[in-house]
Amino acid sequence: MNTSELETLNLSSTINEDDLRDYAVSVEDHKKALELLKENLNTDDIKIKIQILGQLGTFSRRINLLEDAKRYFSEAIELVNEHQLDRRFLIANSLRLAHTFHWDEDYKNAHTIFSEIILICQSKEEFYIYLDFAYQHFGKCLFDEKNYSTALNYFQMAMEIREEKGDQSLIDSTLIAINTTEEKLSLSS
């Protein structure tokens, strides 16, 4: 895949502190990226195809094309299962799918997937690397449901792992979530 065109686009996102969602900084560049990525979906390399589907889903979610995002993530999950690939591909795309259900306010499906992923990540060492993401995104889902105290617990669990990892961008993201949630809790008491 020719990534040089993608590299010229602004595909960054920013966290909205009111709803803790990450939105595209440039909607137009995200739309261009979707078109470029779709051109490369016909690859015979299944792992590359899954990677492209994951990017398509993420970029679609960031610009609020939620049905498209769900379709891309579901297709990626189907390919992982069909070709019996590394389960990490399954966990990553399942997390993204749950996150998209959350954005679509389909909390039942979001909770089911998040709960399954958390159990898998807690019980299997090779998936522990995703546990902080599962905690963080489930916390965001609970935040949107105005279940602030439980959301805060999940953010704090994510923070413990992220401090161990030492990735400052992840720590900063969780710190925003914790501070915003604490503000909501103080306003509601």
Short mmCIF file of C-alpha atoms in Angstrom, two decimals:
data_model
loop_
_atom_site.label_atom_id
_atom_site.label_comp_id
_atom_site.label_asym_id
_atom_site.label_seq_id
_atom_site.Cartn_x
_atom_site.Cartn_y
_atom_site.Cartn_z
CA MET A 1 0.00 0.00 0.00
CA ASN A 2 1.29 3.45 -0.89
CA THR A 3 1.31 5.33 2.39
CA SER A 4 2.93 8.50 1.06
CA GLU A 5 -0.45 10.07 0.21
CA LEU A 6 -1.82 9.16 3.65
CA GLU A 7 1.23 10.72 5.30
CA THR A 8 0.37 14.10 3.77
CA LEU A 9 -3.05 14.13 5.45
CA ASN A 10 -3.89 15.37 8.93
CA LEU A 11 -5.26 12.17 10.47
CA SER A 12 -4.87 13.28 14.05
CA SER A 13 -7.71 13.46 16.51
CA THR A 14 -8.48 15.55 19.53
CA ILE A 15 -10.30 14.60 22.71
CA ASN A 16 -13.42 16.60 23.46
CA GLU A 17 -13.35 17.08 27.21
CA ASP A 18 -17.15 17.34 27.42
CA ASP A 19 -17.82 13.82 26.15
CA LEU A 20 -14.28 12.29 26.19
CA ARG A 21 -14.58 11.31 22.52
CA ASP A 22 -11.79 11.60 19.98
CA TYR A 23 -12.85 13.51 16.91
CA ALA A 24 -11.00 14.09 13.65
CA VAL A 25 -9.07 17.34 13.56
CA SER A 26 -9.64 17.42 9.77
CA VAL A 27 -12.87 15.79 8.59
CA GLU A 28 -11.88 16.40 4.96
CA ASP A 29 -8.54 14.63 5.38
CA HIS A 30 -10.25 11.71 7.10
CA LYS A 31 -12.65 11.44 4.15
CA LYS A 32 -9.70 11.47 1.72
CA ALA A 33 -8.00 8.77 3.78
CA LEU A 34 -11.13 6.62 3.61
CA GLU A 35 -11.09 6.84 -0.20
CA LEU A 36 -7.37 6.01 -0.39
CA LEU A 37 -7.72 3.07 1.99
CA LYS A 38 -10.74 1.65 0.14
CA GLU A 39 -8.62 1.47 -3.02
CA ASN A 40 -6.29 -0.96 -1.22
CA LEU A 41 -8.92 -3.35 0.17
CA ASN A 42 -8.52 -5.85 -2.66
CA THR A 43 -5.19 -7.11 -1.35
CA ASP A 44 -4.63 -10.85 -0.99
CA ASP A 45 -2.65 -10.28 2.21
CA ILE A 46 -5.27 -10.95 4.90
CA LYS A 47 -3.29 -9.26 7.68
CA ILE A 48 -2.91 -6.09 5.60
CA LYS A 49 -6.61 -6.22 4.77
CA ILE A 50 -7.48 -6.48 8.48
CA GLN A 51 -5.18 -3.53 9.20
CA ILE A 52 -6.87 -1.46 6.48
CA LEU A 53 -10.33 -2.40 7.76
CA GLY A 54 -9.29 -1.30 11.25
CA GLN A 55 -8.10 2.05 9.90
CA LEU A 56 -11.27 2.47 7.85
CA GLY A 57 -13.36 1.78 10.94
CA THR A 58 -11.41 4.17 13.14
CA PHE A 59 -11.47 7.01 10.61
CA SER A 60 -15.18 6.42 9.97
CA ARG A 61 -15.98 6.54 13.70
CA ARG A 62 -14.02 9.76 14.18
CA ILE A 63 -16.20 11.49 11.58
CA ASN A 64 -19.37 9.88 12.93
CA LEU A 65 -19.99 7.36 10.14
CA LEU A 66 -20.90 4.79 12.76
CA GLU A 67 -22.65 2.20 10.57
CA ASP A 68 -19.64 2.16 8.24
CA ALA A 69 -17.30 1.82 11.22
CA LYS A 70 -19.28 -1.11 12.62
CA ARG A 71 -19.23 -2.82 9.22
CA TYR A 72 -15.45 -2.44 8.83
CA PHE A 73 -14.67 -3.69 12.34
CA SER A 74 -17.08 -6.62 11.97
CA GLU A 75 -15.49 -7.60 8.67
CA ALA A 76 -12.03 -7.47 10.25
CA ILE A 77 -13.23 -9.71 13.10
CA GLU A 78 -14.78 -12.17 10.63
CA LEU A 79 -11.47 -12.39 8.71
CA VAL A 80 -9.50 -13.00 11.92
CA ASN A 81 -11.85 -15.84 12.84
CA GLU A 82 -12.09 -17.28 9.32
CA HIS A 83 -8.30 -17.42 8.91
CA GLN A 84 -7.61 -18.30 12.56
CA LEU A 85 -5.16 -15.44 12.93
CA ASP A 86 -3.47 -14.10 16.04
CA ARG A 87 -6.19 -13.33 18.59
CA ARG A 88 -4.66 -9.91 19.24
CA PHE A 89 -6.22 -8.80 15.93
CA LEU A 90 -9.54 -9.98 17.33
CA ILE A 91 -9.14 -8.14 20.64
CA ALA A 92 -8.07 -4.87 18.99
CA ASN A 93 -10.95 -4.83 16.50
CA SER A 94 -13.47 -6.00 19.10
CA LEU A 95 -12.43 -3.09 21.34
CA ARG A 96 -12.92 -0.72 18.41
CA LEU A 97 -16.32 -2.25 17.64
CA ALA A 98 -17.45 -1.91 21.28
CA HIS A 99 -16.26 1.69 21.26
CA THR A 100 -18.37 2.32 18.14
CA PHE A 101 -21.46 0.70 19.69
CA HIS A 102 -20.91 3.05 22.63
CA TRP A 103 -20.82 6.08 20.31
CA ASP A 104 -24.01 4.82 18.69
CA GLU A 105 -25.58 4.63 22.18
CA ASP A 106 -26.06 0.87 21.83
CA TYR A 107 -24.89 0.40 25.38
CA LYS A 108 -26.06 -3.20 25.70
CA ASN A 109 -23.79 -4.41 22.89
CA ALA A 110 -20.98 -2.14 24.05
CA HIS A 111 -21.16 -3.52 27.62
CA THR A 112 -21.24 -7.12 26.40
CA ILE A 113 -18.14 -6.73 24.24
CA PHE A 114 -16.21 -4.64 26.78
CA SER A 115 -16.98 -7.15 29.54
CA GLU A 116 -15.81 -10.09 27.38
CA ILE A 117 -12.60 -8.30 26.42
CA ILE A 118 -11.84 -7.34 30.02
CA LEU A 119 -12.25 -10.95 31.14
CA ILE A 120 -9.98 -12.20 28.36
CA CYS A 121 -7.33 -9.56 29.06
CA GLN A 122 -7.41 -10.27 32.80
CA SER A 123 -7.12 -14.03 32.34
CA LYS A 124 -4.63 -14.36 29.47
CA GLU A 125 -1.21 -12.78 29.86
CA GLU A 126 -0.67 -12.26 26.12
CA PHE A 127 -3.71 -9.94 26.01
CA TYR A 128 -2.83 -7.91 29.11
CA ILE A 129 -1.40 -5.20 26.80
CA TYR A 130 -5.00 -4.31 25.88
CA LEU A 131 -6.43 -4.21 29.41
CA ASP A 132 -5.82 -0.48 29.98
CA PHE A 133 -7.56 0.28 26.66
CA ALA A 134 -10.51 -1.90 27.65
CA TYR A 135 -10.77 -0.17 31.04
CA GLN A 136 -10.41 3.30 29.51
CA HIS A 137 -13.01 2.79 26.77
CA PHE A 138 -15.48 1.01 29.03
CA GLY A 139 -15.05 3.94 31.41
CA LYS A 140 -15.89 6.34 28.58
CA CYS A 141 -19.01 4.32 27.83
CA LEU A 142 -20.06 4.49 31.48
CA PHE A 143 -19.26 8.21 31.51
CA ASP A 144 -21.68 8.76 28.61
CA GLU A 145 -24.28 6.86 30.59
CA LYS A 146 -23.68 9.31 33.45
CA ASN A 147 -22.44 6.49 35.68
CA TYR A 148 -19.57 8.69 36.79
CA SER A 149 -18.43 6.86 39.91
CA THR A 150 -18.04 3.51 38.10
CA ALA A 151 -16.44 5.27 35.12
CA LEU A 152 -13.92 6.87 37.49
CA ASN A 153 -13.02 3.43 38.90
CA TYR A 154 -12.29 2.14 35.38
CA PHE A 155 -10.22 5.22 34.53
CA GLN A 156 -8.20 4.75 37.72
CA MET A 157 -7.55 1.09 36.86
CA ALA A 158 -6.45 2.16 33.38
CA MET A 159 -4.15 4.78 34.92
CA GLU A 160 -2.38 2.22 37.10
CA ILE A 161 -1.49 0.14 34.04
CA ARG A 162 -0.61 3.18 31.93
CA GLU A 163 1.75 4.49 34.58
CA GLU A 164 3.48 1.09 34.52
CA LYS A 165 3.73 1.31 30.72
CA GLY A 166 5.14 4.83 30.97
CA ASP A 167 3.50 6.08 27.75
CA GLN A 168 2.87 9.76 28.45
CA SER A 169 0.23 10.18 25.73
CA LEU A 170 -1.84 7.36 27.27
CA ILE A 171 -1.35 8.78 30.75
CA ASP A 172 -2.44 12.23 29.53
CA SER A 173 -5.57 10.77 27.92
CA THR A 174 -6.53 9.01 31.13
CA LEU A 175 -5.75 12.08 33.21
CA ILE A 176 -8.22 14.09 31.10
CA ALA A 177 -10.83 11.39 31.66
CA ILE A 178 -10.22 11.29 35.42
CA ASN A 179 -10.29 15.09 35.82
CA THR A 180 -13.43 15.48 33.71
CA THR A 181 -15.19 12.69 35.59
CA GLU A 182 -14.22 14.11 38.98
CA GLU A 183 -15.66 17.47 37.88
CA LYS A 184 -18.93 15.79 36.90
CA LEU A 185 -19.05 13.99 40.24
CA SER A 186 -18.44 17.20 42.20
CA LEU A 187 -21.21 18.98 40.27
CA SER A 188 -23.68 16.18 40.94
CA SER A 189 -23.09 16.03 44.70
#
